[in-house]
Amino acid sequence: MPLIVLCGIPCSGKSRTSKKLKDYFSSHSKHVQIISDHDLKPGRNDAYEGYRYELYCVSKHNKTQHCVIHCVAPIEKCREWNQAREPTQRYSDEVFDGLVMRFEEPDSRNRWDNPLFTVLADDELPLERVREAVFERNPPKPNPSTQAQPLSSGKFLYDLDRVTQDAISAILEAQRVHGAGQPAAVPHSDDPFQSMRPVTMAELRRYRKQFITYTKMHPVEETDRLTTMFVQYLNNCLQT
């Protein structure tokens, strides 16, 4: 079954878009199943670029087509839509801001974000182009790296995604409070983060992507060592 990945900041129209897709494909005699991030793993979010990569690997492993739809809306409008939700479905301001900050926009230059459709809140959904992307293209050929990633590794991938993001948040907070040049303690890491200069979020995300890609190919059994391994990796990269 082809895979369509929807991503975007909270309340940017993903649920509305998924319903339009289901109505369209159902009218063309296609079976559609909508799966939310909560169905896959509590606490996960499509904000994580590493998670989109993993979904790409899953589709490649199963020799099926896939595409990404990026739902875009102004942050203030999303905030307004969030406040209009039922209280039980509403994000708190703290959670909302955190998800917006952590969201990594898709980039069509990445094979896991391609084909990419960017849909603004008031745009018509390019339904025919999406259909062509998932039903008329040849699926990517699986390779040993994607075939080696069984679905049972989901817990490891979740831990890898979480601890690296938590480490980045701790490093940025330490820089904000203490400035650059001072060793920064990172929770659950045996080693402190060390850099003689300020490191930007974009730079840390780039190194995080590299670390995640490598570690997926070489998983470790001791997941409690992941944070230390990531901090050591960052220190080595920044010293070169």
PDB file of C-alpha atoms in Angstrom:
ATOM      1  CA  MET A   1       0.000   0.000   0.000  1.00  0.00           C
ATOM      2  CA  PRO A   2       1.476   3.429  -0.944  1.00  0.00           C
ATOM      3  CA  LEU A   3       2.407   5.754   1.909  1.00  0.00           C
ATOM      4  CA  ILE A   4       1.552   9.464   2.141  1.00  0.00           C
ATOM      5  CA  VAL A   5       3.300  11.270   5.001  1.00  0.00           C
ATOM      6  CA  LEU A   6       1.714  14.500   6.244  1.00  0.00           C
ATOM      7  CA  CYS A   7       3.827  16.903   8.279  1.00  0.00           C
ATOM      8  CA  GLY A   8       3.542  20.419   9.659  1.00  0.00           C
ATOM      9  CA  ILE A   9       3.406  22.372  12.879  1.00  0.00           C
ATOM     10  CA  PRO A  10       0.436  21.768  15.220  1.00  0.00           C
ATOM     11  CA  CYS A  11      -2.994  22.764  13.840  1.00  0.00           C
ATOM     12  CA  SER A  12      -1.640  23.512  10.350  1.00  0.00           C
ATOM     13  CA  GLY A  13      -4.323  21.436   8.627  1.00  0.00           C
ATOM     14  CA  LYS A  14      -2.952  17.892   8.629  1.00  0.00           C
ATOM     15  CA  SER A  15      -6.170  16.259   9.854  1.00  0.00           C
ATOM     16  CA  ARG A  16      -8.256  18.236   7.377  1.00  0.00           C
ATOM     17  CA  THR A  17      -5.881  17.314   4.547  1.00  0.00           C
ATOM     18  CA  SER A  18      -5.905  13.625   5.470  1.00  0.00           C
ATOM     19  CA  LYS A  19      -9.714  13.611   5.321  1.00  0.00           C
ATOM     20  CA  LYS A  20      -9.661  15.202   1.844  1.00  0.00           C
ATOM     21  CA  LEU A  21      -7.176  12.564   0.701  1.00  0.00           C
ATOM     22  CA  LYS A  22      -9.315   9.767   2.095  1.00  0.00           C
ATOM     23  CA  ASP A  23     -12.470  11.103   0.424  1.00  0.00           C
ATOM     24  CA  TYR A  24     -10.667  11.475  -2.906  1.00  0.00           C
ATOM     25  CA  PHE A  25      -9.019   8.055  -2.981  1.00  0.00           C
ATOM     26  CA  SER A  26     -12.087   6.300  -1.591  1.00  0.00           C
ATOM     27  CA  SER A  27     -14.085   7.776  -4.480  1.00  0.00           C
ATOM     28  CA  HIS A  28     -11.533   6.137  -6.796  1.00  0.00           C
ATOM     29  CA  SER A  29     -12.056   2.709  -5.183  1.00  0.00           C
ATOM     30  CA  LYS A  30      -8.824   2.852  -3.173  1.00  0.00           C
ATOM     31  CA  HIS A  31      -8.663   1.579   0.391  1.00  0.00           C
ATOM     32  CA  VAL A  32      -7.374   4.310   2.732  1.00  0.00           C
ATOM     33  CA  GLN A  33      -6.211   3.974   6.313  1.00  0.00           C
ATOM     34  CA  ILE A  34      -5.333   7.088   8.334  1.00  0.00           C
ATOM     35  CA  ILE A  35      -2.706   6.516  11.025  1.00  0.00           C
ATOM     36  CA  SER A  36      -1.807   9.309  13.435  1.00  0.00           C
ATOM     37  CA  ASP A  37       1.527   9.703  15.195  1.00  0.00           C
ATOM     38  CA  HIS A  38      -0.239   8.673  18.430  1.00  0.00           C
ATOM     39  CA  ASP A  39      -1.214   5.365  16.817  1.00  0.00           C
ATOM     40  CA  LEU A  40       2.414   4.667  15.944  1.00  0.00           C
ATOM     41  CA  LYS A  41       4.177   5.678  19.166  1.00  0.00           C
ATOM     42  CA  PRO A  42       2.899   7.847  22.041  1.00  0.00           C
ATOM     43  CA  GLY A  43       4.844  11.064  22.282  1.00  0.00           C
ATOM     44  CA  ARG A  44       6.179  10.932  18.742  1.00  0.00           C
ATOM     45  CA  ASN A  45       5.548  13.696  16.267  1.00  0.00           C
ATOM     46  CA  ASP A  46       6.000  14.151  12.536  1.00  0.00           C
ATOM     47  CA  ALA A  47       8.196  17.123  13.414  1.00  0.00           C
ATOM     48  CA  TYR A  48      11.156  14.779  13.592  1.00  0.00           C
ATOM     49  CA  GLU A  49      13.015  14.571  10.323  1.00  0.00           C
ATOM     50  CA  GLY A  50      14.554  11.290  11.515  1.00  0.00           C
ATOM     51  CA  TYR A  51      11.048   9.843  11.781  1.00  0.00           C
ATOM     52  CA  ARG A  52      10.228  10.825   8.182  1.00  0.00           C
ATOM     53  CA  TYR A  53      13.429   9.107   7.153  1.00  0.00           C
ATOM     54  CA  GLU A  54      12.383   5.969   8.999  1.00  0.00           C
ATOM     55  CA  LEU A  55       8.989   5.960   7.273  1.00  0.00           C
ATOM     56  CA  TYR A  56      10.784   6.315   3.950  1.00  0.00           C
ATOM     57  CA  CYS A  57      12.903   3.284   4.850  1.00  0.00           C
ATOM     58  CA  VAL A  58       9.767   1.331   5.728  1.00  0.00           C
ATOM     59  CA  SER A  59       8.160   2.127   2.361  1.00  0.00           C
ATOM     60  CA  LYS A  60      11.395   1.283   0.552  1.00  0.00           C
ATOM     61  CA  HIS A  61      11.712  -1.969   2.469  1.00  0.00           C
ATOM     62  CA  ASN A  62       8.167  -2.878   1.376  1.00  0.00           C
ATOM     63  CA  LYS A  63       8.804  -1.789  -2.232  1.00  0.00           C
ATOM     64  CA  THR A  64       5.958   0.710  -2.299  1.00  0.00           C
ATOM     65  CA  GLN A  65       5.652   4.343  -3.380  1.00  0.00           C
ATOM     66  CA  HIS A  66       5.596   7.229  -0.946  1.00  0.00           C
ATOM     67  CA  CYS A  67       5.322  11.025  -0.918  1.00  0.00           C
ATOM     68  CA  VAL A  68       5.329  13.854   1.630  1.00  0.00           C
ATOM     69  CA  ILE A  69       2.742  16.621   2.026  1.00  0.00           C
ATOM     70  CA  HIS A  70       3.835  19.667   4.044  1.00  0.00           C
ATOM     71  CA  CYS A  71       0.846  21.548   5.482  1.00  0.00           C
ATOM     72  CA  VAL A  72       1.720  25.225   5.923  1.00  0.00           C
ATOM     73  CA  ALA A  73      -0.173  27.936   7.814  1.00  0.00           C
ATOM     74  CA  PRO A  74       0.862  31.088   9.710  1.00  0.00           C
ATOM     75  CA  ILE A  75       1.866  30.309  13.279  1.00  0.00           C
ATOM     76  CA  GLU A  76      -0.633  32.788  14.729  1.00  0.00           C
ATOM     77  CA  LYS A  77      -3.442  31.234  12.694  1.00  0.00           C
ATOM     78  CA  CYS A  78      -2.417  27.770  13.959  1.00  0.00           C
ATOM     79  CA  ARG A  79      -2.390  29.148  17.481  1.00  0.00           C
ATOM     80  CA  GLU A  80      -5.905  30.480  16.941  1.00  0.00           C
ATOM     81  CA  TRP A  81      -7.119  27.128  15.589  1.00  0.00           C
ATOM     82  CA  ASN A  82      -5.554  25.369  18.558  1.00  0.00           C
ATOM     83  CA  GLN A  83      -7.453  27.585  21.001  1.00  0.00           C
ATOM     84  CA  ALA A  84     -10.698  26.766  19.167  1.00  0.00           C
ATOM     85  CA  ARG A  85     -10.256  23.047  19.827  1.00  0.00           C
ATOM     86  CA  GLU A  86     -12.036  21.137  22.545  1.00  0.00           C
ATOM     87  CA  PRO A  87     -10.091  21.474  25.832  1.00  0.00           C
ATOM     88  CA  THR A  88      -9.177  17.771  25.823  1.00  0.00           C
ATOM     89  CA  GLN A  89      -7.660  18.080  22.326  1.00  0.00           C
ATOM     90  CA  ARG A  90      -5.959  21.440  22.798  1.00  0.00           C
ATOM     91  CA  TYR A  91      -2.177  21.825  23.132  1.00  0.00           C
ATOM     92  CA  SER A  92      -0.959  23.911  26.046  1.00  0.00           C
ATOM     93  CA  ASP A  93       1.020  27.016  25.039  1.00  0.00           C
ATOM     94  CA  GLU A  94       4.225  25.383  26.268  1.00  0.00           C
ATOM     95  CA  VAL A  95       3.701  22.193  24.265  1.00  0.00           C
ATOM     96  CA  PHE A  96       2.570  24.130  21.193  1.00  0.00           C
ATOM     97  CA  ASP A  97       5.656  26.364  21.225  1.00  0.00           C
ATOM     98  CA  GLY A  98       7.923  23.376  21.811  1.00  0.00           C
ATOM     99  CA  LEU A  99       6.522  21.487  18.824  1.00  0.00           C
ATOM    100  CA  VAL A 100       6.843  24.556  16.591  1.00  0.00           C
ATOM    101  CA  MET A 101      10.464  25.057  17.644  1.00  0.00           C
ATOM    102  CA  ARG A 102      11.370  21.417  17.031  1.00  0.00           C
ATOM    103  CA  PHE A 103       9.645  21.072  13.667  1.00  0.00           C
ATOM    104  CA  GLU A 104      12.106  20.385  10.858  1.00  0.00           C
ATOM    105  CA  GLU A 105      10.686  21.414   7.492  1.00  0.00           C
ATOM    106  CA  PRO A 106      10.926  18.861   4.687  1.00  0.00           C
ATOM    107  CA  ASP A 107      13.359  19.494   1.866  1.00  0.00           C
ATOM    108  CA  SER A 108      12.729  17.990  -1.577  1.00  0.00           C
ATOM    109  CA  ARG A 109      16.503  17.563  -2.010  1.00  0.00           C
ATOM    110  CA  ASN A 110      16.299  14.783   0.579  1.00  0.00           C
ATOM    111  CA  ARG A 111      15.240  11.498  -0.980  1.00  0.00           C
ATOM    112  CA  TRP A 112      13.013  10.773   2.028  1.00  0.00           C
ATOM    113  CA  ASP A 113      11.135  14.072   1.494  1.00  0.00           C
ATOM    114  CA  ASN A 114      10.634  13.572  -2.240  1.00  0.00           C
ATOM    115  CA  PRO A 115       8.157  13.853  -3.944  1.00  0.00           C
ATOM    116  CA  LEU A 116       7.184  16.818  -1.777  1.00  0.00           C
ATOM    117  CA  PHE A 117       3.933  18.795  -2.000  1.00  0.00           C
ATOM    118  CA  THR A 118       3.686  22.045  -0.028  1.00  0.00           C
ATOM    119  CA  VAL A 119       0.079  22.998   0.667  1.00  0.00           C
ATOM    120  CA  LEU A 120      -0.922  26.368   2.132  1.00  0.00           C
ATOM    121  CA  ALA A 121      -3.994  26.582   4.338  1.00  0.00           C
ATOM    122  CA  ASP A 122      -6.202  28.098   1.625  1.00  0.00           C
ATOM    123  CA  ASP A 123      -4.748  26.138  -1.298  1.00  0.00           C
ATOM    124  CA  GLU A 124      -6.519  23.448  -3.246  1.00  0.00           C
ATOM    125  CA  LEU A 125      -4.954  20.081  -2.582  1.00  0.00           C
ATOM    126  CA  PRO A 126      -3.149  18.806  -5.752  1.00  0.00           C
ATOM    127  CA  LEU A 127      -5.019  15.520  -5.583  1.00  0.00           C
ATOM    128  CA  GLU A 128      -4.261  14.353  -9.107  1.00  0.00           C
ATOM    129  CA  ARG A 129      -0.534  14.996  -8.718  1.00  0.00           C
ATOM    130  CA  VAL A 130      -0.527  13.143  -5.404  1.00  0.00           C
ATOM    131  CA  ARG A 131      -2.300  10.210  -7.062  1.00  0.00           C
ATOM    132  CA  GLU A 132       0.303  10.130  -9.825  1.00  0.00           C
ATOM    133  CA  ALA A 133       3.123  10.250  -7.258  1.00  0.00           C
ATOM    134  CA  VAL A 134       1.901   7.208  -5.317  1.00  0.00           C
ATOM    135  CA  PHE A 135       0.333   5.107  -8.063  1.00  0.00           C
ATOM    136  CA  GLU A 136       2.171   5.868 -11.295  1.00  0.00           C
ATOM    137  CA  ARG A 137       5.805   6.071 -10.163  1.00  0.00           C
ATOM    138  CA  ASN A 138       8.039   3.073  -9.729  1.00  0.00           C
ATOM    139  CA  PRO A 139       8.844   2.478  -6.045  1.00  0.00           C
ATOM    140  CA  PRO A 140      12.486   2.920  -4.965  1.00  0.00           C
ATOM    141  CA  LYS A 141      14.544  -0.237  -4.988  1.00  0.00           C
ATOM    142  CA  PRO A 142      15.379  -1.547  -1.509  1.00  0.00           C
ATOM    143  CA  ASN A 143      19.029  -1.730  -0.558  1.00  0.00           C
ATOM    144  CA  PRO A 144      20.803  -3.599   2.265  1.00  0.00           C
ATOM    145  CA  SER A 145      20.579  -0.637   4.655  1.00  0.00           C
ATOM    146  CA  THR A 146      16.801  -0.373   4.422  1.00  0.00           C
ATOM    147  CA  GLN A 147      16.279  -4.127   4.361  1.00  0.00           C
ATOM    148  CA  ALA A 148      18.319  -4.433   7.524  1.00  0.00           C
ATOM    149  CA  GLN A 149      15.927  -2.242   9.507  1.00  0.00           C
ATOM    150  CA  PRO A 150      13.155  -4.514  10.817  1.00  0.00           C
ATOM    151  CA  LEU A 151       9.980  -2.973  12.147  1.00  0.00           C
ATOM    152  CA  SER A 152      10.761  -4.519  15.539  1.00  0.00           C
ATOM    153  CA  SER A 153      13.528  -1.891  15.910  1.00  0.00           C
ATOM    154  CA  GLY A 154      10.908   0.787  16.556  1.00  0.00           C
ATOM    155  CA  LYS A 155      11.760   1.139  20.248  1.00  0.00           C
ATOM    156  CA  PHE A 156      15.443   1.675  19.463  1.00  0.00           C
ATOM    157  CA  LEU A 157      14.604   4.279  16.800  1.00  0.00           C
ATOM    158  CA  TYR A 158      12.248   6.051  19.178  1.00  0.00           C
ATOM    159  CA  ASP A 159      14.961   6.208  21.867  1.00  0.00           C
ATOM    160  CA  LEU A 160      17.529   7.415  19.327  1.00  0.00           C
ATOM    161  CA  ASP A 161      15.203  10.152  18.116  1.00  0.00           C
ATOM    162  CA  ARG A 162      14.242  11.258  21.622  1.00  0.00           C
ATOM    163  CA  VAL A 163      17.637  11.316  23.324  1.00  0.00           C
ATOM    164  CA  THR A 164      19.343  13.242  20.529  1.00  0.00           C
ATOM    165  CA  GLN A 165      16.606  15.887  20.530  1.00  0.00           C
ATOM    166  CA  ASP A 166      16.731  16.136  24.329  1.00  0.00           C
ATOM    167  CA  ALA A 167      20.516  16.543  24.203  1.00  0.00           C
ATOM    168  CA  ILE A 168      20.247  19.384  21.683  1.00  0.00           C
ATOM    169  CA  SER A 169      17.684  21.138  23.863  1.00  0.00           C
ATOM    170  CA  ALA A 170      19.976  20.821  26.907  1.00  0.00           C
ATOM    171  CA  ILE A 171      22.983  22.158  24.964  1.00  0.00           C
ATOM    172  CA  LEU A 172      21.089  25.172  23.621  1.00  0.00           C
ATOM    173  CA  GLU A 173      19.740  25.963  27.096  1.00  0.00           C
ATOM    174  CA  ALA A 174      23.241  25.711  28.602  1.00  0.00           C
ATOM    175  CA  GLN A 175      24.586  28.089  25.959  1.00  0.00           C
ATOM    176  CA  ARG A 176      21.779  30.522  26.668  1.00  0.00           C
ATOM    177  CA  VAL A 177      22.438  30.507  30.416  1.00  0.00           C
ATOM    178  CA  HIS A 178      26.208  30.152  30.617  1.00  0.00           C
ATOM    179  CA  GLY A 179      27.424  31.199  27.178  1.00  0.00           C
ATOM    180  CA  ALA A 180      29.863  29.345  24.922  1.00  0.00           C
ATOM    181  CA  GLY A 181      33.258  28.055  25.994  1.00  0.00           C
ATOM    182  CA  GLN A 182      32.102  26.357  29.200  1.00  0.00           C
ATOM    183  CA  PRO A 183      31.597  22.579  29.469  1.00  0.00           C
ATOM    184  CA  ALA A 184      27.867  21.901  29.463  1.00  0.00           C
ATOM    185  CA  ALA A 185      26.423  19.003  31.434  1.00  0.00           C
ATOM    186  CA  VAL A 186      23.949  16.985  29.360  1.00  0.00           C
ATOM    187  CA  PRO A 187      21.481  14.766  31.260  1.00  0.00           C
ATOM    188  CA  HIS A 188      22.249  11.032  30.912  1.00  0.00           C
ATOM    189  CA  SER A 189      25.641  11.697  29.292  1.00  0.00           C
ATOM    190  CA  ASP A 190      28.890  10.642  30.948  1.00  0.00           C
ATOM    191  CA  ASP A 191      30.742  13.382  29.080  1.00  0.00           C
ATOM    192  CA  PRO A 192      29.976  17.125  29.000  1.00  0.00           C
ATOM    193  CA  PHE A 193      29.413  18.967  25.760  1.00  0.00           C
ATOM    194  CA  GLN A 194      32.400  21.168  24.923  1.00  0.00           C
ATOM    195  CA  SER A 195      32.714  23.887  22.326  1.00  0.00           C
ATOM    196  CA  MET A 196      34.830  27.034  22.356  1.00  0.00           C
ATOM    197  CA  ARG A 197      32.311  28.888  20.205  1.00  0.00           C
ATOM    198  CA  PRO A 198      28.531  29.263  20.071  1.00  0.00           C
ATOM    199  CA  VAL A 199      26.849  26.464  18.137  1.00  0.00           C
ATOM    200  CA  THR A 200      23.598  27.172  16.302  1.00  0.00           C
ATOM    201  CA  MET A 201      20.488  25.015  16.306  1.00  0.00           C
ATOM    202  CA  ALA A 202      20.881  24.461  12.550  1.00  0.00           C
ATOM    203  CA  GLU A 203      24.415  23.164  13.066  1.00  0.00           C
ATOM    204  CA  LEU A 204      23.372  20.841  15.882  1.00  0.00           C
ATOM    205  CA  ARG A 205      20.491  19.508  13.775  1.00  0.00           C
ATOM    206  CA  ARG A 206      22.866  18.802  10.906  1.00  0.00           C
ATOM    207  CA  TYR A 207      25.182  16.797  13.153  1.00  0.00           C
ATOM    208  CA  ARG A 208      22.160  15.079  14.704  1.00  0.00           C
ATOM    209  CA  LYS A 209      20.962  13.961  11.273  1.00  0.00           C
ATOM    210  CA  GLN A 210      24.396  12.520  10.499  1.00  0.00           C
ATOM    211  CA  PHE A 211      24.558  10.725  13.851  1.00  0.00           C
ATOM    212  CA  ILE A 212      21.058   9.257  13.474  1.00  0.00           C
ATOM    213  CA  THR A 213      21.787   8.027   9.945  1.00  0.00           C
ATOM    214  CA  TYR A 214      24.989   6.317  11.051  1.00  0.00           C
ATOM    215  CA  THR A 215      23.516   4.829  14.225  1.00  0.00           C
ATOM    216  CA  LYS A 216      20.548   3.370  12.337  1.00  0.00           C
ATOM    217  CA  MET A 217      23.026   1.440  10.237  1.00  0.00           C
ATOM    218  CA  HIS A 218      24.959   0.338  13.352  1.00  0.00           C
ATOM    219  CA  PRO A 219      22.415  -0.049  16.196  1.00  0.00           C
ATOM    220  CA  VAL A 220      23.659  -0.684  19.699  1.00  0.00           C
ATOM    221  CA  GLU A 221      22.116  -2.830  22.407  1.00  0.00           C
ATOM    222  CA  GLU A 222      22.921  -0.450  25.277  1.00  0.00           C
ATOM    223  CA  THR A 223      20.448   2.325  24.506  1.00  0.00           C
ATOM    224  CA  ASP A 224      21.328   4.074  27.771  1.00  0.00           C
ATOM    225  CA  ARG A 225      24.672   4.910  26.096  1.00  0.00           C
ATOM    226  CA  LEU A 226      23.061   6.792  23.203  1.00  0.00           C
ATOM    227  CA  THR A 227      23.227  10.232  24.824  1.00  0.00           C
ATOM    228  CA  THR A 228      26.899   9.824  25.720  1.00  0.00           C
ATOM    229  CA  MET A 229      27.663   8.576  22.209  1.00  0.00           C
ATOM    230  CA  PHE A 230      25.877  11.577  20.684  1.00  0.00           C
ATOM    231  CA  VAL A 231      27.695  14.081  22.903  1.00  0.00           C
ATOM    232  CA  GLN A 232      31.033  12.447  22.079  1.00  0.00           C
ATOM    233  CA  TYR A 233      30.155  12.623  18.388  1.00  0.00           C
ATOM    234  CA  LEU A 234      29.329  16.336  18.667  1.00  0.00           C
ATOM    235  CA  ASN A 235      32.554  17.056  20.530  1.00  0.00           C
ATOM    236  CA  ASN A 236      34.612  15.263  17.888  1.00  0.00           C
ATOM    237  CA  CYS A 237      32.862  17.043  15.016  1.00  0.00           C
ATOM    238  CA  LEU A 238      33.336  20.469  16.593  1.00  0.00           C
ATOM    239  CA  GLN A 239      37.027  19.880  17.278  1.00  0.00           C
ATOM    240  CA  THR A 240      37.838  19.069  13.662  1.00  0.00           C
TER     241      THR A 240
END
